[in-house]
Short mmCIF file of C-alpha atoms in Angstrom, two decimals:
data_model
loop_
_atom_site.label_atom_id
_atom_site.label_comp_id
_atom_site.label_asym_id
_atom_site.label_seq_id
_atom_site.Cartn_x
_atom_site.Cartn_y
_atom_site.Cartn_z
CA MET A 20 13.88 -84.31 22.31
CA LYS A 21 13.61 -87.95 23.25
CA PRO A 22 12.80 -89.17 26.74
CA THR A 23 15.07 -91.70 28.41
CA ILE A 24 12.20 -92.97 30.57
CA ALA A 25 8.47 -93.06 29.76
CA THR A 26 6.07 -94.99 31.98
CA ILE A 27 2.38 -95.21 32.70
CA THR A 28 0.87 -96.47 35.95
CA PHE A 29 -2.84 -97.20 35.91
CA LEU A 30 -5.66 -99.09 37.56
CA GLN A 31 -7.76 -101.59 35.68
CA ASN A 32 -10.23 -103.91 37.37
CA GLY A 33 -8.75 -102.86 40.71
CA VAL A 34 -5.22 -103.94 39.76
CA SER A 35 -2.33 -101.45 39.54
CA ARG A 36 -0.03 -101.91 36.56
CA THR A 37 3.03 -100.06 35.21
CA LEU A 38 4.12 -100.21 31.58
CA ASP A 39 7.26 -99.04 29.77
CA LEU A 40 6.10 -96.75 26.98
CA LEU A 41 9.48 -96.84 25.24
CA SER A 42 9.32 -100.58 24.73
CA ASP A 43 9.08 -101.71 21.13
CA GLU A 44 6.67 -104.42 22.20
CA THR A 45 2.93 -103.99 21.64
CA LEU A 46 1.26 -102.70 24.79
CA PRO A 47 -1.30 -105.14 26.21
CA PHE A 48 -3.83 -102.51 27.35
CA PHE A 49 -3.28 -99.53 25.02
CA THR A 50 -2.68 -98.46 21.48
CA LYS A 51 0.24 -96.03 21.62
CA GLN A 52 1.20 -93.03 19.49
CA LEU A 53 4.55 -91.52 20.52
CA LEU A 54 6.17 -88.79 18.44
CA CYS A 55 9.62 -87.54 19.37
CA GLU A 56 11.10 -84.72 17.32
CA GLU A 57 13.65 -82.01 18.03
CA GLU A 58 11.03 -79.53 19.23
CA TYR A 59 8.01 -81.70 19.97
CA VAL A 60 7.13 -84.72 22.07
CA ARG A 61 3.55 -85.98 21.71
CA LEU A 62 2.05 -88.99 23.42
CA ALA A 63 -1.47 -90.33 22.92
CA LEU A 64 -2.82 -93.57 24.33
CA GLU A 65 -6.06 -95.30 23.42
CA PRO A 66 -7.18 -97.74 26.13
CA LYS A 67 -8.70 -101.04 25.06
CA LYS A 68 -10.85 -101.00 28.20
CA ALA A 69 -11.85 -98.34 30.72
CA VAL A 70 -8.81 -97.28 32.73
CA GLU A 71 -7.96 -94.96 35.62
CA ILE A 72 -4.56 -93.26 35.30
CA SER A 73 -2.34 -93.02 38.37
CA GLU A 74 0.67 -91.43 36.66
CA ILE A 75 2.21 -90.84 33.26
CA LYS A 76 5.81 -89.76 33.52
CA LEU A 77 8.60 -88.82 31.14
CA GLN A 78 12.24 -88.09 31.92
CA PHE A 79 14.65 -86.15 29.74
CA PRO A 80 18.40 -85.60 30.11
CA CYS A 81 19.19 -81.99 30.94
CA THR A 82 22.62 -80.41 31.23
CA PHE A 83 23.44 -77.46 33.45
CA GLU A 84 26.26 -74.98 33.83
CA ARG A 85 27.10 -72.92 36.89
CA GLN A 86 25.81 -69.69 35.30
CA ASP A 87 22.39 -71.12 34.41
CA SER A 88 19.20 -69.62 35.85
CA ILE A 89 16.07 -71.78 36.14
CA PHE A 90 12.48 -70.55 36.09
CA MET A 91 9.45 -72.75 36.87
CA ASN A 92 5.94 -71.29 36.56
CA GLY A 93 3.78 -71.83 39.66
CA PHE A 94 0.48 -73.65 39.97
CA GLN A 95 -1.60 -70.48 40.17
CA SER A 96 -1.29 -66.69 40.31
CA TRP A 97 -0.17 -66.53 43.93
CA THR A 98 2.53 -69.20 43.73
CA VAL A 99 6.03 -67.79 44.11
CA CYS A 100 8.01 -67.69 40.85
CA LYS A 101 11.55 -66.49 40.23
CA GLU A 102 14.75 -67.57 38.62
CA TYR A 103 16.90 -69.88 40.74
CA SER A 104 20.50 -71.00 40.45
CA ILE A 105 21.40 -74.68 40.13
CA ASP A 106 22.54 -74.55 43.79
CA THR A 107 19.09 -73.57 45.10
CA THR A 108 18.81 -76.70 47.25
CA LYS A 109 21.92 -75.67 49.15
CA GLY A 110 20.70 -72.15 49.93
CA VAL A 111 19.92 -70.76 53.38
CA VAL A 112 16.29 -70.12 52.51
CA GLU A 113 15.78 -73.68 51.28
CA GLN A 114 17.37 -75.07 54.45
CA MET A 115 15.06 -72.89 56.53
CA ALA A 116 12.08 -74.14 54.52
CA LYS A 117 13.09 -77.71 55.39
CA ILE A 118 13.16 -76.84 59.08
CA LEU A 119 9.67 -75.36 58.71
CA LYS A 120 8.70 -78.66 57.06
CA HIS A 121 7.51 -77.07 53.82
CA ALA A 122 4.18 -76.00 55.28
CA PRO A 123 1.22 -76.97 53.09
CA SER A 124 -0.06 -74.10 50.99
CA ASP A 125 -3.42 -73.76 52.74
CA GLN A 126 -5.25 -75.52 49.90
CA CYS A 127 -4.20 -72.67 47.59
CA GLY A 128 -1.44 -74.53 45.76
CA ASP A 129 -0.71 -77.98 44.43
CA ARG A 130 0.92 -79.48 47.55
CA ASP A 131 -2.17 -81.49 48.53
CA PHE A 132 -2.18 -83.45 45.28
CA THR A 133 1.42 -83.28 44.03
CA ASP A 134 4.31 -85.11 45.66
CA TYR A 135 7.08 -82.96 44.24
CA PRO A 136 10.56 -83.42 45.68
CA LYS A 137 10.70 -81.97 49.18
CA GLN A 138 14.43 -81.53 48.94
CA ASN A 139 13.90 -78.92 46.24
CA ARG A 140 10.45 -77.42 46.08
CA TRP A 141 11.64 -74.42 44.09
CA LEU A 142 12.56 -76.30 40.90
CA HIS A 143 9.00 -77.60 40.50
CA GLY A 144 6.50 -75.93 38.24
CA VAL A 145 3.42 -76.14 36.08
CA SER A 146 2.72 -75.52 32.38
CA TYR A 147 6.05 -73.98 31.36
CA GLY A 148 9.57 -73.10 32.42
CA TYR A 149 13.01 -72.35 31.06
CA ILE A 150 16.75 -72.56 31.66
CA ARG A 151 18.47 -69.28 30.85
CA ARG A 152 22.14 -68.73 30.15
CA GLU A 153 22.54 -64.97 29.76
CA LYS A 154 20.23 -64.18 26.79
CA ASP A 155 19.88 -67.74 25.51
CA PHE A 156 16.73 -69.56 26.61
CA ARG A 157 16.03 -73.30 26.66
CA PHE A 158 12.26 -73.27 26.95
CA PHE A 159 9.93 -76.19 27.72
CA ALA A 160 6.15 -76.15 27.95
CA SER A 161 2.90 -78.01 27.46
CA LEU A 162 0.59 -77.17 24.59
CA SER A 163 -2.35 -79.14 26.05
CA GLU A 164 -3.03 -77.81 29.56
CA ASN A 165 -6.79 -77.87 28.98
CA ARG A 166 -6.66 -81.68 29.18
CA GLY A 167 -4.61 -81.92 32.37
CA PHE A 168 -2.02 -79.87 34.21
CA THR A 169 1.58 -80.68 33.27
CA PHE A 170 4.08 -80.74 36.13
CA PHE A 171 7.81 -80.19 35.55
CA ASP A 172 10.53 -81.08 38.07
CA ILE A 173 14.27 -80.44 37.68
CA ASP A 174 17.04 -82.32 39.44
CA THR A 175 20.21 -80.36 38.77
CA ASP A 176 22.50 -82.93 40.45
CA ALA A 177 21.18 -85.85 38.38
CA GLY A 178 20.72 -83.77 35.23
CA ILE A 179 17.06 -84.72 34.76
CA LEU A 180 13.91 -82.91 33.66
CA SER A 181 10.85 -84.93 34.75
CA VAL A 182 7.40 -84.32 33.29
CA ARG A 183 4.15 -85.62 34.78
CA LYS A 184 0.53 -85.24 33.68
CA ASP A 185 -2.23 -84.68 36.24
CA LEU A 186 -4.91 -87.14 35.11
CA GLN A 187 -5.68 -88.80 38.45
CA LYS A 188 -9.21 -90.04 39.20
CA ARG A 189 -10.36 -89.55 35.60
CA ILE A 190 -11.77 -92.70 33.99
CA PHE A 191 -10.74 -92.91 30.34
CA THR A 192 -12.54 -94.94 27.70
CA ASP A 193 -11.35 -92.97 24.68
CA THR A 194 -8.02 -91.52 23.55
CA ILE A 195 -5.82 -90.06 26.30
CA HIS A 196 -3.89 -87.06 24.99
CA ALA A 197 -1.18 -87.40 27.59
CA PHE A 198 1.51 -84.99 26.41
CA ASP A 199 1.94 -82.31 23.79
CA LEU A 200 5.29 -80.81 24.75
CA ILE A 201 7.36 -78.19 23.02
CA PHE A 202 11.09 -77.53 23.49
CA LEU A 203 12.48 -74.28 22.10
CA LYS A 204 15.78 -72.43 21.97
CA GLY A 205 16.30 -68.74 21.32
CA THR A 206 16.00 -65.31 22.83
CA GLU A 207 13.29 -64.45 25.35
CA ALA A 208 11.09 -62.83 22.71
CA GLU A 209 11.62 -65.66 20.23
CA VAL A 210 10.61 -68.51 22.55
CA PHE A 211 7.62 -66.75 24.11
CA ASP A 212 6.31 -65.45 20.79
CA ARG A 213 6.55 -68.93 19.34
CA TYR A 214 4.93 -70.52 22.40
CA PHE A 215 1.82 -68.36 22.23
CA ARG A 216 1.58 -68.82 18.46
CA GLU A 217 1.58 -72.56 19.03
CA LEU A 218 -1.12 -72.17 21.70
CA GLU A 219 -3.14 -70.07 19.19
CA ILE A 220 -3.93 -67.57 21.94
CA GLU A 221 -4.95 -64.04 21.11
CA PRO A 222 -5.30 -61.93 24.25
CA ALA A 223 -8.18 -59.52 24.60
CA PRO A 224 -7.19 -55.95 23.59
CA ALA A 225 -7.16 -54.64 27.18
CA ARG A 226 -5.71 -51.19 27.76
CA PRO A 227 -3.78 -49.61 30.64
CA VAL A 228 -6.28 -48.69 33.35
CA THR A 229 -6.08 -46.69 36.56
CA GLY A 230 -8.85 -47.15 39.09
CA TYR A 231 -9.81 -47.05 42.74
CA THR A 232 -10.45 -50.01 45.05
CA THR A 233 -11.92 -50.07 48.54
CA TRP A 234 -9.86 -53.07 49.64
CA TYR A 235 -6.51 -51.76 50.87
CA ARG A 236 -8.12 -48.69 52.42
CA HIS A 237 -10.95 -50.35 54.32
CA GLN A 238 -10.39 -54.11 53.95
CA GLN A 239 -13.75 -55.79 54.75
CA ASP A 240 -14.94 -52.83 56.82
CA ILE A 241 -16.94 -51.04 54.13
CA SER A 242 -20.37 -49.44 54.24
CA GLU A 243 -22.67 -47.26 52.20
CA LYS A 244 -21.44 -44.20 54.10
CA LYS A 245 -17.76 -44.97 53.47
CA LEU A 246 -18.32 -45.75 49.80
CA LEU A 247 -20.25 -42.56 49.19
CA ALA A 248 -17.37 -40.61 50.76
CA ASP A 249 -14.83 -42.51 48.65
CA ILE A 250 -16.78 -41.96 45.43
CA LYS A 251 -16.95 -38.23 46.14
CA GLU A 252 -13.25 -38.06 46.98
CA VAL A 253 -12.20 -39.88 43.82
CA SER A 254 -14.57 -37.78 41.72
CA ASP A 255 -13.43 -34.49 43.28
CA ASN A 256 -9.80 -35.33 42.46
CA ALA A 257 -10.43 -36.62 38.93
CA ALA A 258 -8.62 -33.71 37.29
CA LYS A 259 -5.29 -34.46 39.02
CA TYR A 260 -5.63 -38.19 39.72
CA PRO A 261 -8.04 -39.63 37.16
CA CYS A 262 -9.59 -43.03 37.86
CA SER A 263 -11.71 -44.65 35.17
CA VAL A 264 -13.15 -47.46 37.31
CA PHE A 265 -14.25 -47.73 40.94
CA PHE A 266 -14.09 -51.22 42.50
CA ILE A 267 -16.32 -52.32 45.36
CA ASP A 268 -14.14 -55.00 46.89
CA GLU A 269 -14.76 -57.65 49.56
CA GLY A 270 -17.09 -56.74 52.43
CA TYR A 271 -20.30 -55.66 50.71
CA GLU A 272 -21.85 -59.14 50.97
CA ASN A 273 -23.54 -60.47 54.11
CA ALA A 274 -21.39 -63.61 53.88
CA THR A 275 -18.97 -65.10 51.38
CA GLY A 276 -21.27 -66.70 48.85
CA ASP A 277 -24.29 -64.43 49.45
CA TRP A 278 -23.36 -61.97 46.74
CA LEU A 279 -26.79 -60.43 46.24
CA VAL A 280 -27.47 -60.01 49.97
CA PRO A 281 -25.73 -56.84 51.25
CA LYS A 282 -24.19 -56.73 54.71
CA LYS A 283 -26.89 -55.99 57.25
CA ASN A 284 -27.04 -52.44 58.62
CA TYR A 285 -24.07 -51.36 56.49
CA PHE A 286 -25.85 -51.12 53.13
CA PRO A 287 -29.45 -50.14 54.00
CA HIS A 288 -30.26 -49.28 50.38
CA GLY A 289 -28.32 -52.14 48.77
CA VAL A 290 -25.43 -51.98 46.32
CA ALA A 291 -27.28 -50.86 43.17
CA PRO A 292 -27.69 -47.19 44.24
CA LEU A 293 -23.96 -46.97 44.94
CA VAL A 294 -23.21 -48.28 41.46
CA LYS A 295 -25.49 -45.59 40.01
CA LYS A 296 -23.53 -43.02 42.01
CA ILE A 297 -20.27 -44.37 40.55
CA LEU A 298 -21.65 -44.21 37.01
CA ALA A 299 -22.95 -40.66 37.61
CA SER A 300 -19.39 -39.73 38.61
CA LYS A 301 -18.22 -40.72 35.10
CA MET A 302 -16.49 -43.91 36.20
CA LYS A 303 -17.13 -47.55 35.37
CA ALA A 304 -18.21 -49.77 38.25
CA GLY A 305 -16.31 -52.89 39.21
CA ILE A 306 -16.98 -55.54 41.85
CA TRP A 307 -15.06 -58.28 43.62
CA ILE A 308 -16.56 -61.76 43.74
CA ALA A 309 -15.25 -65.23 44.61
CA PRO A 310 -17.77 -67.31 42.65
CA PHE A 311 -16.66 -70.81 43.65
CA ILE A 312 -16.40 -70.54 47.46
CA CYS A 313 -18.68 -69.87 50.43
CA ASP A 314 -18.33 -69.65 54.21
CA LYS A 315 -20.37 -71.16 57.04
CA LYS A 316 -22.49 -68.06 57.50
CA SER A 317 -23.72 -68.08 53.92
CA ASP A 318 -27.13 -69.10 52.67
CA ILE A 319 -25.46 -71.64 50.39
CA TYR A 320 -23.81 -73.40 53.32
CA LYS A 321 -26.97 -73.34 55.44
CA HIS A 322 -29.58 -74.24 52.84
CA HIS A 323 -27.80 -75.65 49.78
CA ARG A 324 -25.22 -77.98 51.26
CA ASP A 325 -25.73 -80.27 48.25
CA TRP A 326 -23.99 -77.61 46.11
CA LEU A 327 -20.72 -77.99 48.03
CA LEU A 328 -17.80 -80.04 46.81
CA ARG A 329 -17.05 -83.23 48.74
CA ASP A 330 -14.15 -85.64 48.65
CA SER A 331 -14.41 -89.42 48.34
CA SER A 332 -15.10 -89.68 52.09
CA GLY A 333 -17.96 -87.21 51.91
CA ASN A 334 -16.02 -84.40 53.60
CA LEU A 335 -16.35 -80.81 52.45
CA VAL A 336 -13.32 -79.50 50.57
CA ALA A 337 -11.72 -76.45 52.20
CA ALA A 338 -10.69 -73.59 49.94
CA CYS A 339 -8.55 -71.30 52.11
CA ARG A 340 -8.35 -71.61 55.89
CA SER A 341 -5.94 -68.72 56.52
CA TRP A 342 -8.42 -66.13 55.24
CA LYS A 343 -11.77 -67.60 56.32
CA ASP A 344 -13.22 -71.06 56.81
CA CYS A 345 -14.36 -71.20 53.21
CA TYR A 346 -15.43 -74.24 51.21
CA CYS A 347 -15.36 -75.09 47.53
CA ILE A 348 -18.57 -75.23 45.54
CA ASP A 349 -19.09 -77.99 42.98
CA ILE A 350 -19.05 -76.26 39.60
CA GLU A 351 -20.72 -79.27 38.00
CA ASN A 352 -23.85 -78.75 40.09
CA LEU A 353 -26.48 -77.40 37.67
CA ALA A 354 -28.55 -75.74 40.39
CA PHE A 355 -25.49 -73.79 41.53
CA ARG A 356 -24.71 -72.74 37.96
CA HIS A 357 -28.21 -71.43 37.51
CA HIS A 358 -27.84 -69.50 40.78
CA MET A 359 -24.42 -68.03 39.90
CA LYS A 360 -25.54 -67.01 36.44
CA ASN A 361 -28.44 -65.13 38.02
CA VAL A 362 -26.00 -63.43 40.44
CA LEU A 363 -23.70 -62.24 37.65
CA LEU A 364 -26.50 -61.13 35.34
CA THR A 365 -28.11 -59.19 38.19
CA MET A 366 -24.84 -57.43 38.89
CA ARG A 367 -24.29 -56.65 35.23
CA ASP A 368 -27.78 -55.83 33.97
CA ASP A 369 -29.60 -54.57 37.08
CA TRP A 370 -26.80 -52.99 39.09
CA GLY A 371 -24.66 -51.73 36.18
CA ILE A 372 -21.38 -53.54 36.92
CA SER A 373 -19.04 -53.71 33.90
CA TYR A 374 -15.77 -54.85 35.56
CA PHE A 375 -15.69 -58.22 37.34
CA LYS A 376 -12.77 -59.13 39.59
CA PHE A 377 -13.00 -62.92 39.98
CA ASP A 378 -10.98 -64.25 42.92
CA PHE A 379 -10.05 -67.65 44.43
CA LEU A 380 -10.64 -69.28 41.05
CA PHE A 381 -8.38 -72.23 41.87
CA ALA A 382 -11.20 -73.49 44.12
CA ALA A 383 -12.96 -74.76 41.00
CA CYS A 384 -10.27 -77.34 40.32
CA LEU A 385 -8.98 -78.65 43.67
CA LEU A 386 -10.72 -81.99 43.27
CA PRO A 387 -10.91 -84.01 40.03
CA SER A 388 -13.78 -86.34 39.21
CA PRO A 389 -14.12 -89.62 37.28
CA THR A 390 -15.21 -87.57 34.24
CA LYS A 391 -12.99 -84.48 34.46
CA THR A 392 -9.39 -83.71 35.38
CA ARG A 393 -8.56 -80.67 37.49
CA ALA A 394 -7.59 -78.73 34.38
CA GLU A 395 -10.79 -79.69 32.57
CA LYS A 396 -12.83 -78.45 35.54
CA MET A 397 -10.87 -75.19 35.61
CA CYS A 398 -11.43 -74.66 31.88
CA GLU A 399 -15.12 -75.35 32.30
CA ALA A 400 -15.36 -72.86 35.17
CA ILE A 401 -13.58 -70.15 33.17
CA GLU A 402 -15.83 -70.68 30.14
CA PHE A 403 -18.88 -70.56 32.39
CA LEU A 404 -17.90 -67.20 33.88
CA ARG A 405 -17.17 -65.71 30.48
CA SER A 406 -20.52 -66.90 29.13
CA CYS A 407 -22.31 -65.27 32.07
CA VAL A 408 -20.76 -61.79 31.89
CA GLY A 409 -20.44 -61.53 28.12
CA HIS A 410 -18.35 -58.55 26.99
CA SER A 411 -17.78 -57.20 30.49
CA VAL A 412 -14.17 -56.57 31.49
CA THR A 413 -12.80 -59.48 33.51
CA ILE A 414 -9.93 -59.78 35.98
CA ALA A 415 -8.73 -63.19 37.20
CA CYS A 416 -7.03 -63.75 40.56
CA GLY A 417 -5.82 -66.98 42.12
CA VAL A 418 -5.99 -68.83 38.79
CA PRO A 419 -3.69 -71.18 36.85
CA LEU A 420 -2.13 -68.66 34.48
CA ILE A 421 -1.95 -70.52 31.18
CA LEU A 422 -5.58 -71.59 31.41
CA ALA A 423 -6.46 -67.92 31.96
CA ALA A 424 -4.51 -66.87 28.86
CA GLY A 425 -6.75 -65.45 26.17
CA LYS A 426 -9.81 -65.86 28.39
CA PHE A 427 -9.57 -62.88 30.74
CA ASP A 428 -8.80 -59.24 29.97
CA TYR A 429 -6.50 -58.86 32.99
CA CYS A 430 -4.88 -61.36 35.28
CA GLN A 431 -3.03 -61.16 38.58
CA VAL A 432 0.41 -62.75 38.16
CA SER A 433 1.63 -62.63 41.75
CA CYS A 434 0.62 -63.18 45.33
CA ASP A 435 -1.20 -60.42 47.18
CA TYR A 436 0.69 -57.58 48.83
CA SER A 437 1.55 -57.68 52.53
CA PRO A 438 1.64 -54.65 54.88
CA ASP A 439 5.40 -54.93 55.20
CA TRP A 440 7.95 -55.76 52.51
CA TYR A 441 8.82 -59.32 53.51
CA PRO A 442 6.78 -60.88 56.34
CA ALA A 443 8.28 -63.39 58.74
CA LEU A 444 8.01 -67.04 57.65
CA THR A 445 7.33 -66.05 54.04
CA MET A 446 9.44 -68.95 52.80
CA ALA A 447 7.27 -71.50 54.61
CA CYS A 448 4.50 -71.36 52.01
CA ARG A 449 4.63 -70.88 48.26
CA GLU A 450 1.43 -68.80 48.22
CA GLN A 451 2.23 -66.55 51.20
CA ASN A 452 1.33 -62.87 50.79
CA SER A 453 4.46 -60.78 50.39
CA THR A 454 4.95 -57.40 48.71
CA TYR A 455 8.55 -58.34 47.88
CA ARG A 456 7.45 -61.60 46.29
CA ALA A 457 4.69 -59.80 44.38
CA VAL A 458 7.26 -57.45 42.85
CA VAL A 459 9.52 -60.32 41.81
CA ASP A 460 6.65 -62.49 40.54
CA THR A 461 5.36 -59.61 38.43
CA ILE A 462 8.77 -59.09 36.85
CA MET A 463 9.18 -62.81 36.23
CA HIS A 464 5.84 -63.03 34.44
CA ARG A 465 6.57 -60.04 32.22
CA GLN A 466 6.53 -62.28 29.11
CA LEU A 467 2.79 -62.89 29.58
CA LYS A 468 1.97 -59.19 29.17
CA GLY A 469 0.27 -58.66 25.84
CA ARG A 470 0.68 -62.31 24.86
CA ALA A 471 -1.68 -63.96 27.36
CA PHE A 472 -3.56 -61.00 28.89
CA SER A 473 -2.89 -57.60 30.44
CA ILE A 474 -1.42 -57.54 33.95
CA PHE A 475 -3.51 -56.73 37.02
CA ASN A 476 -1.32 -55.01 39.64
CA ASN A 477 -3.38 -54.91 42.84
CA VAL A 478 -2.77 -51.44 44.32
CA THR A 479 -0.28 -48.59 44.27
CA PRO A 480 0.35 -47.57 47.91
CA ILE A 481 1.42 -43.95 47.69
CA ASN A 482 0.08 -42.66 51.02
CA SER A 483 -1.90 -45.70 52.13
CA LYS A 484 -1.59 -46.36 55.87
CA SER A 485 -2.17 -50.07 55.26
CA PHE A 486 1.44 -50.45 54.13
CA LEU A 487 4.50 -50.17 56.33
CA LEU A 488 6.80 -49.32 53.43
CA ASP A 489 9.36 -46.55 53.34
CA SER A 490 9.39 -44.09 50.45
CA ASP A 491 12.07 -46.06 48.55
CA LYS A 492 9.97 -49.23 48.62
CA ARG A 493 6.86 -47.35 47.48
CA ILE A 494 8.79 -45.82 44.59
CA LEU A 495 10.19 -49.22 43.61
CA LEU A 496 6.76 -50.87 43.71
CA SER A 497 5.24 -48.05 41.67
CA MET A 498 7.91 -48.24 38.97
CA ILE A 499 7.44 -51.99 38.56
CA GLN A 500 3.69 -51.55 38.30
CA GLY A 501 4.09 -48.86 35.67
CA LEU A 502 6.40 -51.13 33.65
CA THR A 503 3.67 -53.76 33.34
CA ASN A 504 1.45 -51.25 31.50
CA GLY A 505 -1.67 -52.97 32.87
CA MET A 506 -4.33 -52.22 35.48
CA ILE A 507 -3.25 -50.19 38.51
CA LEU A 508 -5.60 -49.41 41.38
CA THR A 509 -5.28 -46.96 44.25
CA SER A 510 -6.70 -47.07 47.77
CA ASP A 511 -5.05 -43.82 48.76
CA GLU A 512 -6.59 -40.81 50.47
CA LEU A 513 -6.39 -38.58 47.41
CA ASN A 514 -7.51 -35.52 49.38
CA LYS A 515 -4.34 -35.79 51.45
CA PHE A 516 -1.85 -36.12 48.59
CA THR A 517 1.24 -33.97 49.08
CA ALA A 518 3.39 -32.56 46.29
CA GLU A 519 5.70 -35.55 46.79
CA ASP A 520 2.75 -37.96 46.50
CA THR A 521 1.72 -36.28 43.24
CA VAL A 522 5.21 -36.80 41.84
CA LEU A 523 5.00 -40.51 42.65
CA TRP A 524 1.54 -40.78 41.09
CA ASN A 525 2.89 -39.21 37.90
CA THR A 526 5.96 -41.45 38.01
CA VAL A 527 3.79 -44.59 38.01
CA HIS A 528 1.99 -43.44 34.90
CA SER A 529 5.08 -42.18 33.11
CA PHE A 530 6.62 -45.65 33.48
CA ARG A 531 3.89 -47.02 31.26
CA ASP A 532 5.94 -45.57 28.40
CA ALA A 533 9.03 -47.52 29.49
CA GLU A 534 10.15 -50.82 27.98
CA ILE A 535 11.94 -53.64 29.82
CA LYS A 536 15.11 -54.60 27.97
CA ASP A 537 16.58 -57.29 30.20
CA VAL A 538 16.22 -58.92 33.62
CA TYR A 539 19.02 -60.81 35.36
CA THR A 540 20.63 -61.53 38.72
CA GLN A 541 23.94 -59.99 39.71
CA GLU A 542 25.62 -60.09 43.11
CA GLN A 543 22.46 -60.79 45.11
CA GLU A 544 20.43 -58.19 43.24
CA LEU A 545 17.69 -58.59 40.68
CA ILE A 546 18.50 -56.12 37.91
CA VAL A 547 15.74 -54.77 35.66
CA GLU A 548 17.11 -52.89 32.68
CA TYR A 549 14.59 -50.62 30.96
CA GLU A 550 14.44 -47.72 28.58
CA LEU A 551 12.36 -44.59 29.21
CA ASN A 552 12.41 -41.52 26.97
CA ALA A 553 15.24 -43.10 24.98
CA GLN A 554 17.36 -43.32 28.15
CA PRO A 555 18.59 -46.76 29.35
CA GLN A 556 18.21 -47.17 33.12
CA LYS A 557 18.24 -49.88 35.83
CA ILE A 558 16.19 -50.90 38.83
CA ARG A 559 18.06 -52.86 41.50
CA ILE A 560 16.13 -55.10 43.90
CA PRO A 561 18.03 -56.84 46.74
CA ILE A 562 17.28 -60.58 46.67
CA LEU A 563 15.77 -61.93 49.90
CA GLU A 564 15.22 -65.57 48.92
#
């Protein structure tokens, strides 16, 4: 592949300059290395003086046919991902999104630092994507995301694939490894197998797991009394509905950020005795923690304000306003690191936690610094967590997926579930909770299973009252979860399972023996072809956006 346009815009001595990187002339401020081959495009620049990059951009010609389907991976786990037609910009949903003014993604996505085309937000992605024509894939990706996120944008009318590197704010004095792109053609298995070989990623040997979580049953309203009852219920039903891990989810802490301080009056004896009870019930103990955020009620916010991340104006950086007024913590602060390492070691060594569900991980990389890009900060945060918990089992949520590849045992690959199938105004935000979207996102990230990590599936709502889903939707959700062959959790009242509920529970687990053969769109339905017990079958999902 050879770009038709390649430019760099940068600041040096306070002056903004733009250079044509395809010019045969010697660049006045850089030494350039540009390699263009059929499958690879690599660009490295060595500045002659310190330089701040504003943008490095490449454009490639890209042809499209009416039957093409386009997939663009999202910024992080929760970002909506699906295959779109080349007429996406003309669709009803896209027009509605324009009317809603493409609401910002609540600091969860890349909208606050990426000016991708508002006329077509769907054909914008990060790290990798493809154009599929039946079973033939034209795949494009970055092999160097640890240096800076790579953004892809497609303009189907102009026939252009644009590629940009997120290097803003970083001051470079040494070689800038701007792009290491790969372009592949082949079947789905061929291009994804090759991609992960090139990345030299070997996922951890995680196995299918079924467990229990307090979240969808109690939300934040948990207590020692409720957990003891839940532990007993799960243990009493272990013969019929075995769970190998019990997760204490959000709500045990006094405030977001105060992970070792249990909620007053609700956990009079602390969390450690409950973990011992879980272990005595022959289950592993897991815990939810959002290591890089805190709220205003926390000890960190009140007494360690210097640990919090601030922008260039000195303002605190918000992490997620729709859930709580939470703020990002500066992962480069050494005092905070010492504190967080103590938190995680206490949970692991003193409490007995062996499964860590890390959430809101994107908060570590919302703001770059003069010494680190967003991607470099995210990589550093991931390595820090792994070094703290050692060989414990790790689950990543709200994380840029390719940076999580090979680093975590399990990873969420979709947004969170919503009580109903498709909430109102879902299309207004790319990270909006939606059970429908979660199903589609999980299917669309199927290629990551076993190559990058095992899939974390949130929860299977068989009789959960937290979900307003009819039996058909619950069956559909359960089948898709089984197909991922990853981690499935329940929040159900196991004591109240009916014969029909038991059938559904067994169906979920039987689908772990199924194999997806093909996924495609046909007449406003997403078709998942799979094989189970040597029998080819199909799942049909009506398309809502």
